[in-house]
PDB file of C-alpha atoms and ligand atoms in Angstrom:
ATOM      1  CA  MET A   1      -8.876  11.149   7.782  1.00 67.00           C
ATOM      2  CA  ILE A   2      -9.514  11.843   4.071  1.00 80.00           C
ATOM      3  CA  THR A   3     -13.241  11.583   4.050  1.00 82.00           C
ATOM      4  CA  GLY A   4     -13.448  12.241   0.072  1.00 79.00           C
ATOM      5  CA  SER A   5     -11.266   9.218  -0.301  1.00 85.00           C
ATOM      6  CA  ALA A   6     -12.846   6.955   2.403  1.00 89.00           C
ATOM      7  CA  ASN A   7     -16.212   7.580   0.580  1.00 89.00           C
ATOM      8  CA  ARG A   8     -14.725   6.027  -2.594  1.00 89.00           C
ATOM      9  CA  ASP A   9     -13.139   3.192  -0.972  1.00 92.00           C
ATOM     10  CA  GLU A  10     -13.433   0.328  -3.563  1.00 93.00           C
ATOM     11  CA  GLU A  11     -13.066  -2.242  -0.936  1.00 94.00           C
ATOM     12  CA  HIS A  12     -16.218  -0.831   0.674  1.00 94.00           C
ATOM     13  CA  PHE A  13     -18.312   0.736  -2.153  1.00 94.00           C
ATOM     14  CA  PRO A  14     -17.784  -1.342  -5.480  1.00 90.00           C
ATOM     15  CA  SER A  15     -17.572   1.184  -8.139  1.00 91.00           C
ATOM     16  CA  GLY A  16     -17.150   4.104  -5.437  1.00 90.00           C
ATOM     17  CA  GLU A  17     -16.522   6.877  -8.150  1.00 88.00           C
ATOM     18  CA  PRO A  18     -20.096   7.539  -9.178  1.00 89.00           C
ATOM     19  CA  LEU A  19     -22.665   9.085  -6.830  1.00 86.00           C
ATOM     20  CA  ASP A  20     -25.244   6.288  -6.169  1.00 91.00           C
ATOM     21  CA  ILE A  21     -27.597   7.189  -3.653  1.00 88.00           C
ATOM     22  CA  THR A  22     -29.355   3.785  -4.356  1.00 93.00           C
ATOM     23  CA  ARG A  23     -26.458   1.615  -3.637  1.00 94.00           C
ATOM     24  CA  GLN A  24     -27.219  -0.991  -0.730  1.00 94.00           C
ATOM     25  CA  ASN A  25     -24.593   0.332   1.740  1.00 95.00           C
ATOM     26  CA  ALA A  26     -24.707   4.139   0.870  1.00 93.00           C
ATOM     27  CA  ARG A  27     -25.734   4.803   4.335  1.00 92.00           C
ATOM     28  CA  THR A  28     -22.317   3.855   5.569  1.00 93.00           C
ATOM     29  CA  HIS A  29     -20.593   6.873   4.067  1.00 91.00           C
ATOM     30  CA  MET A  30     -18.300   8.937   6.550  1.00 90.00           C
ATOM     31  CA  SER A  31     -19.483  12.416   5.262  1.00 90.00           C
ATOM     32  CA  PHE A  32     -20.777  13.358   8.760  1.00 93.00           C
ATOM     33  CA  GLY A  33     -17.924  11.905  10.476  1.00 91.00           C
ATOM     34  CA  TYR A  34     -17.968   8.809  13.263  1.00 90.00           C
ATOM     35  CA  GLY A  35     -17.994   8.340  16.834  1.00 93.00           C
ATOM     36  CA  ILE A  36     -18.380  10.858  19.458  1.00 96.00           C
ATOM     37  CA  HIS A  37     -17.708  13.934  17.166  1.00 95.00           C
ATOM     38  CA  TYR A  38     -20.386  12.580  14.744  1.00 96.00           C
ATOM     39  CA  CYS A  39     -21.885  15.669  13.003  1.00 96.00           C
ATOM     40  CA  LEU A  40     -24.553  17.288  15.284  1.00 98.00           C
ATOM     41  CA  GLY A  41     -26.086  18.982  12.554  1.00 98.00           C
ATOM     42  CA  PHE A  42     -26.384  15.958  10.214  1.00 97.00           C
ATOM     43  CA  GLN A  43     -30.457  15.830  10.380  1.00 97.00           C
ATOM     44  CA  LEU A  44     -30.621  19.494   9.440  1.00 98.00           C
ATOM     45  CA  ALA A  45     -28.014  19.121   6.801  1.00 98.00           C
ATOM     46  CA  LYS A  46     -30.070  16.130   5.434  1.00 96.00           C
ATOM     47  CA  MET A  47     -33.159  18.060   5.429  1.00 98.00           C
ATOM     48  CA  GLU A  48     -31.777  21.140   3.761  1.00 98.00           C
ATOM     49  CA  ALA A  49     -30.321  18.787   1.043  1.00 95.00           C
ATOM     50  CA  GLN A  50     -33.618  17.447   0.570  1.00 96.00           C
ATOM     51  CA  GLU A  51     -35.213  20.613   0.044  1.00 98.00           C
ATOM     52  CA  LEU A  52     -32.463  21.833  -2.391  1.00 97.00           C
ATOM     53  CA  VAL A  53     -33.006  18.867  -4.637  1.00 94.00           C
ATOM     54  CA  ALA A  54     -36.767  19.054  -4.437  1.00 97.00           C
ATOM     55  CA  GLN A  55     -36.729  22.751  -5.376  1.00 97.00           C
ATOM     56  CA  LEU A  56     -34.102  22.573  -7.999  1.00 95.00           C
ATOM     57  CA  SER A  57     -35.899  19.426  -9.694  1.00 95.00           C
ATOM     58  CA  GLU A  58     -39.263  21.436  -9.199  1.00 97.00           C
ATOM     59  CA  ARG A  59     -38.193  24.734 -10.716  1.00 96.00           C
ATOM     60  CA  PHE A  60     -35.618  23.206 -13.408  1.00 96.00           C
ATOM     61  CA  PRO A  61     -36.776  19.689 -14.470  1.00 96.00           C
ATOM     62  CA  SER A  62     -34.337  19.491 -17.329  1.00 97.00           C
ATOM     63  CA  LEU A  63     -31.167  20.836 -14.998  1.00 97.00           C
ATOM     64  CA  ARG A  64     -28.179  18.574 -16.168  1.00 96.00           C
ATOM     65  CA  LEU A  65     -24.475  18.975 -16.227  1.00 96.00           C
ATOM     66  CA  ALA A  66     -23.221  20.952 -19.103  1.00 97.00           C
ATOM     67  CA  PRO A  67     -21.804  18.767 -21.952  1.00 97.00           C
ATOM     68  CA  GLY A  68     -17.892  18.256 -21.530  1.00 97.00           C
ATOM     69  CA  PHE A  69     -17.984  19.678 -17.927  1.00 97.00           C
ATOM     70  CA  GLU A  70     -15.175  18.074 -15.844  1.00 95.00           C
ATOM     71  CA  ALA A  71     -14.972  19.033 -12.162  1.00 93.00           C
ATOM     72  CA  GLU A  72     -12.237  20.505 -10.554  1.00 95.00           C
ATOM     73  CA  TYR A  73     -11.522  20.122  -6.917  1.00 91.00           C
ATOM     74  CA  LEU A  74     -10.472  22.356  -4.101  1.00 91.00           C
ATOM     75  CA  ARG A  75      -6.977  21.342  -2.604  1.00 88.00           C
ATOM     76  CA  ASN A  76      -7.619  20.043   0.823  1.00 84.00           C
ATOM     77  CA  ILE A  77      -7.244  16.867   2.760  1.00 80.00           C
ATOM     78  CA  THR A  78     -10.736  16.244   3.899  1.00 82.00           C
ATOM     79  CA  PHE A  79     -13.626  16.778   1.181  1.00 82.00           C
ATOM     80  CA  ARG A  80     -13.786  16.810  -2.227  1.00 81.00           C
ATOM     81  CA  VAL A  81     -15.178  20.069  -3.026  1.00 88.00           C
ATOM     82  CA  PRO A  82     -15.725  21.146  -6.757  1.00 93.00           C
ATOM     83  CA  THR A  83     -14.593  24.793  -7.407  1.00 96.00           C
ATOM     84  CA  SER A  84     -17.537  25.118  -9.708  1.00 97.00           C
ATOM     85  CA  VAL A  85     -20.377  23.012 -11.463  1.00 96.00           C
ATOM     86  CA  MET A  86     -21.552  24.043 -14.938  1.00 97.00           C
ATOM     87  CA  VAL A  87     -25.127  23.251 -15.712  1.00 97.00           C
ATOM     88  CA  GLU A  88     -27.530  23.909 -18.269  1.00 97.00           C
ATOM     89  CA  TRP A  89     -31.451  23.588 -18.724  1.00 97.00           C
ATOM     90  CA  ASP A  90     -33.927  24.075 -21.478  1.00 96.00           C
ATOM     91  CA  GLN A  91     -35.900  27.422 -21.532  1.00 87.00           C
ATOM     92  CA  VAL A  92     -39.725  27.050 -21.110  1.00 74.00           C
TER      93      VAL A  92
HETATM   94  C1  HEM B   1     -23.697  18.741   4.397  1.00 60.63           C
HETATM   95  C2  HEM B   1     -23.393  19.284   5.517  1.00 60.63           C
HETATM   96  C3  HEM B   1     -22.388  18.979   6.679  1.00 60.63           C
HETATM   97  C4  HEM B   1     -21.495  18.334   6.661  1.00 60.63           C
HETATM   98  C5  HEM B   1     -20.909  17.402   5.283  1.00 60.63           C
HETATM   99  C6  HEM B   1     -20.847  17.827   8.181  1.00 60.63           C
HETATM  100  C7  HEM B   1     -19.887  17.291   8.486  1.00 60.63           C
HETATM  101  C8  HEM B   1     -19.160  16.972   9.753  1.00 60.63           C
HETATM  102  C9  HEM B   1     -18.270  16.348   9.984  1.00 60.63           C
HETATM  103  C10 HEM B   1     -17.319  15.256   9.143  1.00 60.63           C
HETATM  104  C11 HEM B   1     -18.155  16.398  11.543  1.00 60.63           C
HETATM  105  C12 HEM B   1     -16.961  15.892  12.224  1.00 60.63           C
HETATM  106  C13 HEM B   1     -15.698  16.541  12.463  1.00 60.63           C
HETATM  107  C14 HEM B   1     -14.568  15.710  13.291  1.00 60.63           C
HETATM  108  O1  HEM B   1     -14.889  14.445  13.497  1.00 60.63           O
HETATM  109  O2  HEM B   1     -13.698  16.345  13.618  1.00 60.63           O
HETATM  110  C15 HEM B   1     -19.003  17.456  11.902  1.00 60.63           C
HETATM  111  C16 HEM B   1     -19.133  17.859  13.180  1.00 60.63           C
HETATM  112  C17 HEM B   1     -19.683  18.575  13.512  1.00 60.63           C
HETATM  113  N1  HEM B   1     -20.980  19.375  12.629  1.00 60.63           N
HETATM  114 FE1  HEM B   1     -21.429  19.057  10.854  1.00 60.63          FE
HETATM  115  N2  HEM B   1     -21.514  18.823   8.697  1.00 60.63           N
HETATM  116  C18 HEM B   1     -22.685  19.365   8.095  1.00 60.63           C
HETATM  117  C19 HEM B   1     -23.750  20.429   8.414  1.00 60.63           C
HETATM  118  C20 HEM B   1     -23.528  20.664  10.021  1.00 60.63           C
HETATM  119  C21 HEM B   1     -24.782  21.635  10.593  1.00 60.63           C
HETATM  120  C22 HEM B   1     -26.023  22.251   9.360  1.00 60.63           C
HETATM  121  C23 HEM B   1     -24.351  21.824  11.598  1.00 60.63           C
HETATM  122  C24 HEM B   1     -25.254  22.611  12.584  1.00 60.63           C
HETATM  123  C25 HEM B   1     -26.316  23.311  12.376  1.00 60.63           C
HETATM  124  C26 HEM B   1     -23.354  20.853  12.186  1.00 60.63           C
HETATM  125  C27 HEM B   1     -22.743  20.724  13.207  1.00 60.63           C
HETATM  126  C28 HEM B   1     -21.723  20.093  13.645  1.00 60.63           C
HETATM  127  C29 HEM B   1     -21.112  20.269  15.146  1.00 60.63           C
HETATM  128  C30 HEM B   1     -21.796  21.027  16.093  1.00 60.63           C
HETATM  129  C31 HEM B   1     -19.967  19.387  14.921  1.00 60.63           C
HETATM  130  C32 HEM B   1     -19.018  19.009  15.943  1.00 60.63           C
HETATM  131  C33 HEM B   1     -19.637  17.770  16.811  1.00 60.63           C
HETATM  132  C34 HEM B   1     -18.503  17.282  17.688  1.00 60.63           C
HETATM  133  O3  HEM B   1     -17.474  17.450  17.579  1.00 60.63           O
HETATM  134  O4  HEM B   1     -19.064  16.478  19.102  1.00 60.63           O
HETATM  135  N3  HEM B   1     -22.802  20.571  10.793  1.00 60.63           N
HETATM  136  N4  HEM B   1     -19.923  17.955  10.907  1.00 60.63           N
END
């Protein structure tokens, strides 16, 4: 299964390319797999991600993508993994 593609399937997620955690069917993504091999660590992974976003937004409230940044992705057949993410923030 090509998870990165399934999560952007325009037939399932209209305008599937942008990250939009508020879309109505956002919870129907395939990132943790499906069925009997569904990820055993998904709750931990979600807690870790929540903490990461909370910490980043608290410590770097102006954090944003660097102007002109365009992601390049690792070549694989499962997940879409950016090779780097260039960011900037305002000094305080
Ligand atoms: C963002 C983080 C994570 C993602 C995207 C992810 C994704 C996945 C996916 C797609 C599968 C299914 C693989 C398949 O069907 O062959 C899977 C399985 C699994 N994951 Fe995760 N995972 C994450 C984090 C974790 C963590 C933190 C743990 C444990 C602490 C974990 C433990 C497992 C285990 C044990 C399985 C095998 C379940 C089985 O085969 O019955 N994962 N994961």
